[in-house]
Coordinates of C-alpha atoms and ligand atoms in Angstrom, one line a residue:
M15 CA 69.8 96.0 60.2
L16 CA 73.4 96.3 61.3
E17 CA 74.8 99.6 62.3
S18 CA 77.2 101.2 59.9
R19 CA 81.0 101.3 60.4
E20 CA 80.6 105.1 61.1
G21 CA 77.6 104.8 63.6
I22 CA 79.6 102.4 65.5
L23 CA 82.8 104.9 65.7
V24 CA 80.5 107.8 66.7
R25 CA 79.3 105.7 69.8
L26 CA 82.8 104.3 70.6
A27 CA 84.0 107.8 70.6
A28 CA 82.1 108.2 73.8
Y29 CA 84.7 106.1 75.6
T30 CA 87.9 107.2 73.8
D31 CA 90.0 110.3 73.9
F32 CA 91.4 111.5 70.8
V33 CA 94.5 109.1 70.5
N34 CA 92.8 106.1 71.4
F35 CA 89.8 106.7 69.0
G36 CA 92.5 107.2 66.2
K37 CA 94.0 103.8 67.0
L38 CA 90.4 102.2 66.8
V39 CA 90.1 104.0 63.3
K40 CA 93.0 102.1 62.1
V41 CA 91.2 98.8 63.1
K42 CA 89.7 97.4 59.8
S43 CA 87.5 94.7 60.9
T44 CA 84.0 96.4 61.4
S45 CA 82.7 93.5 63.2
L46 CA 85.3 93.3 65.6
L47 CA 84.5 97.2 66.3
R48 CA 80.9 96.3 66.8
W49 CA 81.9 93.6 69.5
I50 CA 84.3 96.1 71.5
L51 CA 81.4 98.7 71.3
E52 CA 78.8 95.9 72.6
V53 CA 81.1 95.0 75.3
A54 CA 81.8 98.8 76.4
E55 CA 77.9 99.3 76.4
L56 CA 77.7 96.0 78.5
T57 CA 80.4 96.9 81.0
E58 CA 80.1 100.7 81.1
P59 CA 83.9 101.7 81.6
D60 CA 84.9 105.2 82.2
R61 CA 87.4 105.2 79.5
M62 CA 89.1 102.8 77.0
F63 CA 92.9 102.1 76.2
V64 CA 93.8 100.7 72.9
V65 CA 97.1 98.7 73.1
T66 CA 99.0 99.1 69.9
D67 CA 102.7 97.8 69.4
S68 CA 104.3 101.0 70.4
P69 CA 106.8 101.1 73.3
E70 CA 104.9 104.0 74.8
D71 CA 101.7 101.7 75.1
L72 CA 103.6 99.0 76.4
E73 CA 105.2 101.4 79.2
Y74 CA 101.6 102.9 79.8
V75 CA 100.3 99.5 80.6
R76 CA 103.1 98.8 83.2
R77 CA 102.6 102.2 84.8
R78 CA 98.7 101.6 85.0
A79 CA 99.3 98.2 86.5
V80 CA 101.3 99.6 89.3
E81 CA 99.0 102.7 89.6
N82 CA 95.9 100.4 89.9
R83 CA 97.8 98.3 92.6
E84 CA 97.5 95.1 90.7
E85 CA 101.5 94.9 90.6
I86 CA 103.7 96.2 93.1
P87 CA 107.2 97.3 92.2
V88 CA 110.4 95.8 94.0
S89 CA 113.1 97.9 95.2
Y90 CA 116.2 96.3 93.0
S91 CA 114.7 96.6 89.5
P92 CA 112.4 98.9 87.5
L93 CA 111.4 95.9 85.4
H94 CA 110.1 93.5 88.1
T95 CA 106.9 93.7 89.9
V96 CA 104.7 91.4 92.1
H97 CA 101.1 90.5 91.7
F98 CA 98.8 89.0 94.3
D99 CA 95.6 87.2 93.5
G100 CA 94.5 86.4 97.3
P101 CA 94.0 83.2 99.1
R102 CA 90.9 82.1 97.4
D103 CA 92.0 82.8 93.9
L104 CA 95.2 81.0 93.5
A105 CA 94.6 78.5 90.9
R106 CA 92.2 77.5 87.9
D107 CA 88.8 77.0 88.9
R108 CA 87.6 73.5 87.3
E109 CA 84.1 73.7 88.8
N110 CA 83.3 77.2 87.2
T111 CA 85.0 76.8 83.9
R112 CA 82.2 75.5 81.3
I113 CA 82.2 74.8 77.7
L114 CA 78.9 76.5 76.4
V115 CA 76.7 74.1 74.4
P116 CA 73.6 74.0 72.8
K117 CA 70.9 72.8 75.1
G118 CA 70.7 68.9 75.7
T119 CA 74.4 68.7 74.3
V120 CA 76.6 66.4 76.5
I121 CA 80.2 66.3 76.1
P122 CA 81.6 63.2 77.8
M123 CA 84.1 63.9 80.8
I124 CA 83.7 67.8 80.2
N125 CA 82.1 70.4 82.3
T126 CA 79.4 72.1 79.9
K127 CA 76.6 74.6 80.2
D128 CA 73.7 75.6 78.2
V129 CA 75.0 78.5 75.9
V130 CA 71.7 80.7 76.5
E131 CA 71.8 80.1 79.9
G132 CA 75.5 80.7 80.3
V133 CA 75.7 83.9 78.3
G134 CA 72.6 85.4 80.0
E135 CA 74.1 84.6 83.3
I136 CA 77.7 86.0 82.7
E137 CA 76.2 89.2 80.9
G138 CA 74.2 89.6 84.1
I139 CA 77.2 89.4 86.0
M140 CA 79.3 91.9 83.7
K141 CA 76.6 94.3 83.5
G142 CA 78.1 97.7 84.5
I143 CA 81.3 95.8 85.9
M144 CA 83.7 98.3 84.8
K145 CA 82.0 101.5 85.8
G146 CA 84.9 103.6 87.1
R147 CA 87.5 101.8 85.5
E148 CA 89.7 101.8 82.3
M149 CA 89.1 99.2 79.7
Y150 CA 92.1 97.8 77.8
V151 CA 91.9 96.3 74.4
G152 CA 95.1 94.2 73.2
F153 CA 95.6 92.4 69.9
Y154 CA 97.6 89.3 69.9
C155 CA 99.0 86.7 67.6
Y156 CA 98.8 82.8 68.8
G157 CA 101.7 81.7 66.8
P158 CA 104.4 83.4 64.5
K159 CA 103.6 86.3 62.4
N160 CA 102.8 85.4 58.7
S161 CA 102.2 81.6 59.5
P162 CA 99.7 79.3 58.3
F163 CA 99.6 78.0 62.1
T164 CA 98.9 81.2 63.6
L165 CA 95.4 82.3 65.2
Y166 CA 94.5 85.9 66.3
G167 CA 93.0 87.0 69.5
V168 CA 91.7 90.2 70.8
Q169 CA 91.7 90.6 74.8
V170 CA 89.2 93.1 76.3
T171 CA 89.8 93.6 80.0
D172 CA 89.9 95.9 83.0
S173 CA 93.1 94.6 84.3
A174 CA 96.5 96.2 83.3
Y175 CA 98.2 93.0 84.9
V176 CA 96.2 90.9 82.4
I177 CA 97.4 93.0 79.5
H178 CA 101.0 93.2 80.9
S179 CA 101.3 89.4 81.0
S180 CA 99.7 89.0 77.7
N181 CA 102.1 91.4 76.2
V182 CA 104.9 89.9 77.7
L183 CA 103.6 86.2 76.9
Y184 CA 102.5 86.8 73.3
R185 CA 103.3 88.6 69.9
L186 CA 101.8 91.9 69.7
C187 CA 99.7 92.0 66.6
Y188 CA 97.7 95.3 66.4
D189 CA 99.5 96.0 63.1
V190 CA 97.7 92.7 61.7
F191 CA 94.3 94.0 62.4
T192 CA 95.2 97.4 60.8
E193 CA 96.2 95.7 57.6
R194 CA 93.4 93.0 57.3
E195 CA 89.7 93.4 57.1
S196 CA 88.7 89.9 56.7
I197 CA 90.4 88.2 59.7
S198 CA 89.1 85.2 61.9
Y199 CA 89.8 86.0 65.6
M200 CA 89.2 84.8 69.1
R201 CA 87.6 87.0 71.5
F202 CA 88.5 87.2 75.2
L203 CA 86.4 89.2 77.5
H204 CA 87.6 89.5 81.3
S205 CA 86.9 91.7 84.4
T206 CA 88.4 91.4 87.9
G207 CA 85.1 92.4 89.1
E208 CA 84.8 94.5 92.4
R209 CA 88.0 94.4 94.4
D210 CA 88.5 94.5 98.2
E211 CA 90.9 96.5 100.4
N212 CA 93.7 94.2 99.3
G213 CA 92.7 94.5 95.7
W214 CA 91.7 90.9 95.4
S215 CA 88.7 90.0 93.4
R216 CA 85.8 90.3 96.2
N217 CA 83.1 88.1 94.6
V218 CA 84.9 84.8 93.7
H219 CA 81.8 83.0 94.8
K220 CA 80.6 84.4 91.4
R221 CA 83.8 83.6 89.3
R222 CA 83.1 82.2 86.1
I223 CA 84.9 81.2 83.1
Y224 CA 82.8 80.5 80.2
I225 CA 83.9 79.4 76.9
D226 CA 81.6 79.5 73.6
V227 CA 83.7 77.5 71.3
E228 CA 81.2 78.0 68.3
N229 CA 81.5 81.9 68.4
Q230 CA 85.0 81.6 69.5
I231 CA 84.5 83.8 72.7
V232 CA 85.3 83.2 76.1
Y233 CA 84.0 85.5 79.1
T234 CA 85.9 85.3 82.6
A235 CA 84.8 87.3 85.6
N236 CA 85.4 87.9 89.1
T237 CA 89.0 86.3 89.1
Q238 CA 92.3 87.5 88.5
Y239 CA 94.4 84.3 88.3
A240 CA 96.3 84.1 84.9
G241 CA 95.1 80.8 84.1
N242 CA 91.6 81.8 84.4
A243 CA 91.8 85.4 83.1
I244 CA 94.6 85.6 80.4
G245 CA 92.5 84.8 77.4
M246 CA 95.6 83.8 75.1
K247 CA 96.8 81.2 77.5
K248 CA 94.4 78.2 78.3
L249 CA 91.2 79.7 77.1
A250 CA 92.5 80.1 73.6
L251 CA 93.7 76.5 74.0
R252 CA 90.3 75.3 74.3
L253 CA 89.2 77.1 71.3
C254 CA 92.1 76.0 69.5
I255 CA 91.3 72.3 70.2
Y256 CA 88.0 72.5 69.0
R257 CA 89.1 74.1 65.7
G258 CA 91.7 71.7 65.3
Y259 CA 89.5 68.9 65.6
R260 CA 87.4 70.2 62.7
E261 CA 90.4 71.1 60.4
N262 CA 92.5 68.1 61.3
W263 CA 95.3 69.5 63.3
L264 CA 96.7 69.4 66.8
C265 CA 96.4 72.0 69.6
E266 CA 98.4 70.3 72.4
H267 CA 99.5 71.0 76.1
M268 CA 103.2 70.3 75.0
F269 CA 106.6 71.6 75.1
I270 CA 108.6 71.8 71.8
A271 CA 112.5 71.3 72.2
G272 CA 115.6 70.5 70.0
M273 CA 118.2 67.7 70.9
K274 CA 121.4 67.6 69.2
G275 CA 122.7 64.5 67.4
P276 CA 125.6 63.4 65.5
G277 CA 126.8 65.7 62.3
G278 CA 125.2 68.7 64.0
R279 CA 121.8 67.6 63.2
V280 CA 118.9 68.8 65.6
T281 CA 115.8 66.6 66.3
Y282 CA 112.9 68.2 67.6
F283 CA 110.3 66.5 70.1
T284 CA 107.2 67.8 71.7
G285 CA 106.2 66.7 75.3
A286 CA 102.9 66.8 77.3
F287 CA 103.3 66.3 81.2
P288 CA 100.5 67.4 83.5
A289 CA 101.3 70.6 85.8
G290 CA 104.3 70.0 88.3
C291 CA 105.8 67.0 86.4
G292 CA 108.7 68.2 84.6
K293 CA 107.5 69.8 81.4
T294 CA 109.2 73.2 81.8
A295 CA 112.2 71.3 83.3
T296 CA 112.7 69.2 80.5
A297 CA 112.2 72.1 77.7
M298 CA 114.8 74.1 79.6
M299 CA 117.5 71.2 79.9
A300 CA 117.1 70.2 76.0
D301 CA 119.8 71.5 73.8
T302 CA 117.4 74.1 72.2
L303 CA 113.8 75.4 73.4
V304 CA 111.0 76.6 71.0
G305 CA 108.1 76.3 73.7
D306 CA 107.7 75.3 77.1
D307 CA 103.7 74.9 77.6
L308 CA 101.7 74.8 74.2
A309 CA 102.2 73.7 70.6
I310 CA 100.2 73.7 67.5
I311 CA 101.0 71.0 65.2
K312 CA 100.2 70.6 61.5
N313 CA 100.9 68.1 58.8
I314 CA 102.6 70.2 56.0
G315 CA 103.0 68.2 53.0
G316 CA 103.2 65.0 55.2
E317 CA 105.6 66.2 57.4
V318 CA 104.6 67.2 61.0
R319 CA 105.3 70.7 62.1
A320 CA 105.0 72.5 65.2
V321 CA 105.0 76.0 66.3
N322 CA 104.8 77.8 69.9
P323 CA 101.8 80.2 69.9
E324 CA 103.6 81.9 73.0
T325 CA 106.8 83.9 73.4
G326 CA 107.0 83.9 77.2
M327 CA 106.7 81.4 80.1
F328 CA 104.1 81.4 82.9
G329 CA 106.2 78.9 84.7
I330 CA 105.9 77.5 88.5
I331 CA 108.5 79.1 90.6
S332 CA 108.6 76.8 93.6
G333 CA 111.7 74.9 93.9
I334 CA 113.8 77.0 91.1
N335 CA 117.1 77.3 92.8
P336 CA 120.7 78.3 91.6
I337 CA 122.0 74.6 91.5
D338 CA 119.4 72.9 89.6
D339 CA 117.9 75.6 87.5
P340 CA 121.0 78.3 87.0
E341 CA 119.6 79.9 83.8
I342 CA 116.1 80.7 84.9
Y343 CA 117.3 81.4 88.4
E344 CA 119.6 84.0 86.8
I345 CA 116.8 85.3 84.6
L346 CA 114.5 85.8 87.7
T347 CA 117.3 87.4 89.8
R348 CA 118.7 89.9 87.2
R349 CA 117.9 93.5 87.1
D350 CA 117.4 94.0 83.5
T351 CA 114.9 91.4 82.8
E352 CA 111.3 92.1 82.7
V353 CA 109.4 89.7 85.3
V354 CA 105.9 89.6 86.5
F355 CA 106.1 87.6 89.8
A356 CA 102.8 86.2 91.2
N357 CA 102.0 84.9 94.8
V358 CA 105.7 84.9 95.9
L359 CA 106.8 86.6 99.1
L360 CA 107.5 90.4 98.9
T361 CA 109.8 91.2 101.7
K362 CA 109.5 94.5 103.6
D363 CA 112.9 95.8 101.8
G364 CA 111.4 95.2 98.5
S365 CA 113.1 91.9 97.8
I366 CA 111.5 88.6 96.1
W367 CA 111.4 85.2 98.2
W368 CA 110.1 82.0 97.0
D369 CA 111.0 78.4 98.3
G370 CA 114.3 77.6 96.3
K371 CA 116.1 81.0 97.2
P372 CA 119.1 80.2 99.2
E373 CA 118.4 82.5 102.1
S374 CA 115.3 82.4 104.8
P375 CA 112.1 84.1 104.2
R376 CA 111.9 87.5 106.3
P377 CA 108.4 89.3 107.2
G378 CA 106.7 90.8 104.2
I379 CA 103.5 90.5 102.2
N380 CA 102.3 87.5 100.4
Y381 CA 99.2 86.0 98.7
A382 CA 97.2 86.0 102.1
G383 CA 98.4 89.6 103.2
S384 CA 101.1 90.5 105.7
W385 CA 103.1 87.6 106.3
W386 CA 105.8 86.7 109.2
P387 CA 107.5 83.4 109.9
G388 CA 104.9 81.0 111.8
K389 CA 101.8 83.0 110.5
K390 CA 98.8 80.6 110.7
D391 CA 95.4 80.8 108.8
E392 CA 91.8 80.6 110.5
K393 CA 92.2 76.7 110.7
G394 CA 95.5 76.8 112.5
G395 CA 97.6 75.7 109.5
E396 CA 100.9 77.4 108.7
I397 CA 100.9 79.9 105.8
P398 CA 103.6 79.3 103.5
P399 CA 105.7 82.3 102.7
S400 CA 105.4 81.8 99.0
H401 CA 102.4 79.8 97.5
P402 CA 103.1 76.1 96.0
N403 CA 101.4 77.6 92.7
A404 CA 103.4 81.0 92.6
R405 CA 104.5 81.7 89.2
F406 CA 106.9 83.8 87.2
T407 CA 105.9 85.4 83.9
T408 CA 108.8 86.3 81.6
S409 CA 110.0 86.3 78.0
I410 CA 111.4 83.0 76.4
R411 CA 113.6 85.3 74.4
Y412 CA 116.0 85.5 77.3
L413 CA 117.0 82.0 77.1
K414 CA 120.6 80.9 75.9
N415 CA 119.0 77.9 74.5
L416 CA 116.3 79.6 72.5
D417 CA 115.7 77.9 69.1
P418 CA 116.5 79.9 66.1
G419 CA 113.3 78.5 64.6
I420 CA 111.2 80.1 67.3
D421 CA 109.7 82.6 64.9
D422 CA 109.8 80.4 61.8
P423 CA 106.3 80.6 60.0
N424 CA 106.6 77.1 59.1
G425 CA 107.4 75.7 62.6
V426 CA 110.1 73.0 63.1
P427 CA 109.9 69.4 62.0
V428 CA 108.6 66.9 64.9
K429 CA 110.2 63.6 65.2
G430 CA 109.1 62.3 68.6
M431 CA 106.3 63.0 71.0
I432 CA 106.6 62.4 74.5
F433 CA 104.2 61.6 77.5
G434 CA 105.0 61.7 81.2
G435 CA 103.3 61.7 84.3
R436 CA 104.1 61.3 88.0
D437 CA 104.4 57.5 88.7
S438 CA 106.0 56.2 91.6
D439 CA 106.1 52.6 90.8
T440 CA 104.9 51.4 87.1
W441 CA 106.4 53.0 84.0
V442 CA 110.2 52.8 83.2
P443 CA 112.2 56.0 82.9
V444 CA 111.8 55.9 78.9
E445 CA 110.3 53.7 76.6
E446 CA 109.5 53.9 72.9
A447 CA 106.0 52.9 71.5
F448 CA 105.5 50.3 68.8
D449 CA 104.1 52.9 66.5
W450 CA 101.9 55.9 66.5
D451 CA 98.6 54.5 66.9
H452 CA 100.0 52.2 69.8
G453 CA 101.8 55.1 71.2
I454 CA 98.5 57.5 70.9
V455 CA 96.6 54.6 73.0
T456 CA 99.1 53.2 75.4
K457 CA 101.3 56.4 76.4
G458 CA 99.0 59.2 75.7
A459 CA 95.4 58.5 76.2
I460 CA 95.8 56.3 79.2
L461 CA 98.2 58.9 80.9
E462 CA 97.7 59.4 84.3
S463 CA 99.5 61.1 87.2
E464 CA 99.7 61.2 90.9
R465 CA 98.6 64.6 92.5
T466 CA 101.3 67.1 93.6
A467 CA 101.2 69.0 96.8
A468 CA 100.3 72.1 94.8
V469 CA 97.0 70.8 94.0
L470 CA 94.5 70.7 97.2
G471 CA 93.4 67.1 98.2
E472 CA 95.1 64.0 99.0
A473 CA 98.7 64.0 97.7
G474 CA 99.9 60.9 95.8
L475 CA 96.3 60.1 94.6
V476 CA 96.3 58.9 91.0
E477 CA 94.5 61.1 88.5
F478 CA 93.3 60.3 85.0
N479 CA 94.9 63.1 82.7
P480 CA 94.8 61.9 79.1
F481 CA 97.3 63.7 77.0
A482 CA 98.0 66.0 80.0
I483 CA 95.4 67.9 78.6
L484 CA 91.9 66.8 80.4
D485 CA 91.4 70.2 82.0
F486 CA 91.7 72.1 78.8
L487 CA 89.7 69.8 76.4
S488 CA 86.7 71.2 74.6
I489 CA 85.9 68.1 73.0
S490 CA 85.7 64.6 74.6
P491 CA 88.6 62.6 75.3
G492 CA 87.3 60.0 72.8
A493 CA 87.4 62.5 70.2
F494 CA 90.6 63.8 71.1
I495 CA 91.9 60.2 70.3
E496 CA 90.0 59.8 67.0
L497 CA 91.7 63.1 66.1
H498 CA 95.0 61.7 66.7
F499 CA 94.5 58.4 64.8
R500 CA 93.1 60.6 61.9
F501 CA 96.1 63.0 62.1
G502 CA 98.5 60.1 61.8
E503 CA 96.8 58.4 58.8
G504 CA 97.9 61.6 56.6
L505 CA 101.5 61.5 57.5
K506 CA 104.3 60.3 55.3
E507 CA 106.5 59.7 58.4
R508 CA 104.6 59.5 61.9
P509 CA 106.7 60.8 64.8
R510 CA 107.8 58.3 67.3
I511 CA 106.1 58.1 70.4
F512 CA 107.8 57.9 73.9
S513 CA 107.0 57.7 77.4
V514 CA 108.9 59.0 80.3
N515 CA 108.8 58.7 83.9
Y516 CA 111.1 60.8 86.2
F517 CA 109.3 59.7 89.4
L518 CA 110.1 56.0 89.9
R519 CA 110.8 55.4 93.9
G520 CA 112.7 52.6 95.6
E521 CA 111.7 50.5 98.4
H522 CA 112.4 53.3 101.0
G523 CA 110.5 56.1 99.0
E524 CA 113.7 57.6 97.4
Y525 CA 113.5 58.8 93.9
L526 CA 115.7 56.4 91.8
T527 CA 116.7 58.9 89.2
E528 CA 118.1 62.4 89.4
K529 CA 116.8 65.6 87.7
R530 CA 119.7 65.7 85.2
D531 CA 119.1 62.0 84.0
K532 CA 116.6 63.5 82.0
Y533 CA 119.2 64.5 79.5
V534 CA 120.2 60.9 78.9
W535 CA 116.7 59.8 78.2
L536 CA 116.5 62.7 75.8
K537 CA 119.7 61.8 74.1
W538 CA 118.6 58.4 73.8
M539 CA 115.1 59.3 72.3
E540 CA 117.4 61.4 69.7
L541 CA 119.5 58.5 68.5
R542 CA 116.4 55.9 68.3
V543 CA 114.5 58.6 66.0
H544 CA 117.3 58.0 63.4
G545 CA 117.9 54.5 63.7
D546 CA 121.2 54.6 65.6
L547 CA 120.7 52.6 68.4
D548 CA 119.3 49.2 69.2
A549 CA 116.6 48.5 71.9
I550 CA 115.1 45.6 73.8
E551 CA 111.3 44.7 73.1
T552 CA 109.2 44.6 76.0
P553 CA 105.3 43.8 76.2
T554 CA 104.9 47.6 75.9
G555 CA 107.4 49.0 73.5
Y556 CA 111.3 49.2 73.2
I557 CA 113.7 50.1 76.3
P558 CA 117.2 51.1 76.0
V559 CA 120.1 48.5 76.0
Y560 CA 122.2 48.6 79.3
E561 CA 125.5 49.4 77.6
D562 CA 124.1 52.3 75.5
L563 CA 122.9 54.0 78.8
R564 CA 126.2 53.5 80.5
N565 CA 128.0 55.2 77.6
L566 CA 125.6 58.1 77.3
F567 CA 125.6 58.6 81.2
E568 CA 129.4 58.7 81.0
K569 CA 129.7 61.1 78.2
Y570 CA 126.9 63.7 79.0
L571 CA 126.9 63.3 82.8
N572 CA 130.4 61.9 83.5
K573 CA 128.5 59.4 86.0
E574 CA 128.8 55.8 86.2
F575 CA 125.6 54.2 85.6
K576 CA 125.5 50.9 87.5
E577 CA 124.1 47.8 86.0
D578 CA 121.9 47.1 89.2
L579 CA 120.1 50.5 89.1
Y580 CA 119.6 49.8 85.4
E581 CA 117.9 46.7 86.2
K582 CA 115.7 48.2 88.9
L583 CA 114.6 51.2 86.8
F584 CA 113.8 49.1 83.6
S585 CA 112.3 45.9 84.9
I586 CA 108.9 45.6 83.5
R587 CA 106.3 45.6 86.1
I588 CA 104.1 43.4 84.2
S589 CA 101.0 43.1 86.9
K590 CA 101.0 46.9 87.7
L591 CA 101.0 47.7 84.1
L592 CA 98.2 45.5 83.7
K593 CA 96.0 47.3 86.3
K594 CA 97.2 50.6 85.0
Y595 CA 95.6 49.6 81.6
E596 CA 92.7 48.2 83.2
R597 CA 91.9 51.7 85.1
A598 CA 92.0 53.5 81.8
W599 CA 90.0 51.0 80.0
N600 CA 87.3 51.4 82.8
I601 CA 87.2 55.2 82.4
Y602 CA 86.8 55.3 78.8
A603 CA 84.3 52.3 78.7
T604 CA 82.0 53.7 81.3
K605 CA 82.3 57.4 80.6
A606 CA 83.3 58.0 77.0
P607 CA 80.9 56.3 74.6
D608 CA 82.7 58.0 71.6
T609 CA 85.9 56.3 72.1
P610 CA 86.9 54.8 68.7
K611 CA 86.9 51.1 68.4
K612 CA 90.6 51.1 67.3
F613 CA 91.4 52.2 71.1
Y614 CA 89.9 49.1 72.3
Y615 CA 91.5 46.8 70.0
I616 CA 94.8 48.1 70.7
M617 CA 94.3 47.8 74.6
I618 CA 93.1 44.2 73.9
E619 CA 96.4 43.3 72.0
Q620 CA 98.3 45.3 74.8
K621 CA 96.6 43.2 77.6
R622 CA 97.6 40.0 75.5
K623 CA 100.9 40.8 75.5
L624 CA 101.2 41.5 79.2
E625 CA 99.2 38.5 80.2
E626 CA 101.6 36.1 78.0
A627 CA 104.6 37.9 79.6
E628 CA 102.9 37.5 83.3
S629 CA 102.5 33.7 82.6
L630 CA 106.1 33.4 81.3
F631 CA 107.9 35.4 83.9
G632 CA 105.5 36.7 86.7
A633 CA 104.5 40.0 88.0
V634 CA 108.0 41.7 87.1
V635 CA 110.5 41.0 84.4
S636 CA 114.3 42.0 84.4
P637 CA 115.1 43.6 81.1
F638 CA 118.1 41.3 80.9
K639 CA 115.8 38.4 80.6
L640 CA 113.9 40.2 77.9
D641 CA 117.1 41.0 75.9
R642 CA 116.8 38.6 72.7
R643 CA 119.7 40.4 70.8
Ligands
SPV10 C1 99.1 74.7 83.7 O1 98.7 74.4 85.1 O2 99.3 73.8 83.1 C2 99.7 75.7 83.5 C3 99.2 77.1 84.4 O3 100.5 76.0 82.6 S1 97.8 77.7 83.9 O4 98.0 78.9 83.0 O5 97.3 78.0 85.2 O6 97.2 76.6 83.1
MN11 MN1 100.2 74.4 81.2

């Protein structure tokens, strides 16, 4: 028989002082209190701190992060701190991140583990793991308050850094848990594990991230890197995708942003890009920003609407400089903003340095300990002062272009979806798909991207990354495609789908476009959505007419857009496109048996169009030759 609420509270009292016990008593869900007790009895913390929405509690967490040496204060601002993960814990751990499934279940292309074995193993790792530590319990909303989109989450951790980051990145929702008895919520249990003399997780060889989608619970041990440890970030994304699949809505690795058009209208787009391919940069450059990393997208009365489950950014800091990124640079260098830096250089005088700062780096400490110019690792490689995956955590509410709809419980209407990867020689800078299904297949499902220097391994290697979400899928890519077809069927008006490519290179390896050119592609998409501009039909979709781009470049960037550059950028590389689609076909055909037939029909038709064009025009065709207007 299940223990009564009173019995549970009596046992929880062993871990709490009077004040924190009082906070737990107000939590209405007995099943949640039972889980917190189970976790405490497993991990054996010394004491428990319950984080409510009060300023004192938030301040306490900030203070504890510093006292625990998880964050180091800087000299110039009381609200900026630095966190270090250690040299072996700087990124998401693909190998040890597993979706827990019933024995014998296979999810194509997804790393899984038998649920009984996985839970047994992780409970073994977590037995007594919080001895001598304080346990923190935080309550969050994954979306705006009082919204049909919003999911709820409870984070239990022994890391004040994880709770501090969550407090910046998500809406605090302790109040909801004190009001509602019946509430469906995700559970995240994290422990840094034993720490070494630097404060880093010592047992990274026992780093585990196990995701039980059926029970909506995630276990993380022996890591501090936020992408592994912060439940509400990419761990919730896997749970969200799983629920969305069952309930016919989308949980995406996408920004949400608005572009202004004639008559003061604002048109919203979502955009999926792999890490390091311009997602945050696009969202920041747009006229208004709703979110930079995640989107929950639903069909509300036939209309597509989206909310950002987050209220903060966990962004890559490398390359952020005062010229290209003036706004975020200012937020990161002001004294009155709250910022947690991770894996940057903390100089001896208490300043922060990352590559992008105008001055040279001075000695200090970084992700690998003391740092000085020229410092080498054991293998003789030079240690960079700031790691390529160094990050900043801050609130999006500091942004000047924050959209007024950020907290709208009904989200913003989505009129276009954008897919982009790092592609040096195939995709044109911007192209609209023929329709929803064609876009889902030929822009989203086949997305691939060249590896960046931020990822270990051969730079430039082309990686398959459907919808820019492969790392975060808890269902097979084939099922994810089927979900998008299904979602499209119920809509009155389907969003237009676009591809973009910011990384086309010329014969000498030089980039053919500039960072700010993105703005023109966005403006073109905005006008297309409303049927305000004509376009040229290619075998793979619709591309801009030269004169329209020339006008947009002049109007918005005060730049002359030459005809020969247009021709270079928008030539259709037919043979390369055929190879691109063939690569994706082979992956789905050999690895994802549950891929819907419709995917193959659309791919066959795409191939036919390209082959026909190849026989007419050869390997590459100029946009001027295709212009039949
Ligand atoms: C990404 O890699 O897509 C991120 C950072 O946004 S992480 O939280 O590590 O996933
Ligand atoms: Mn991301």
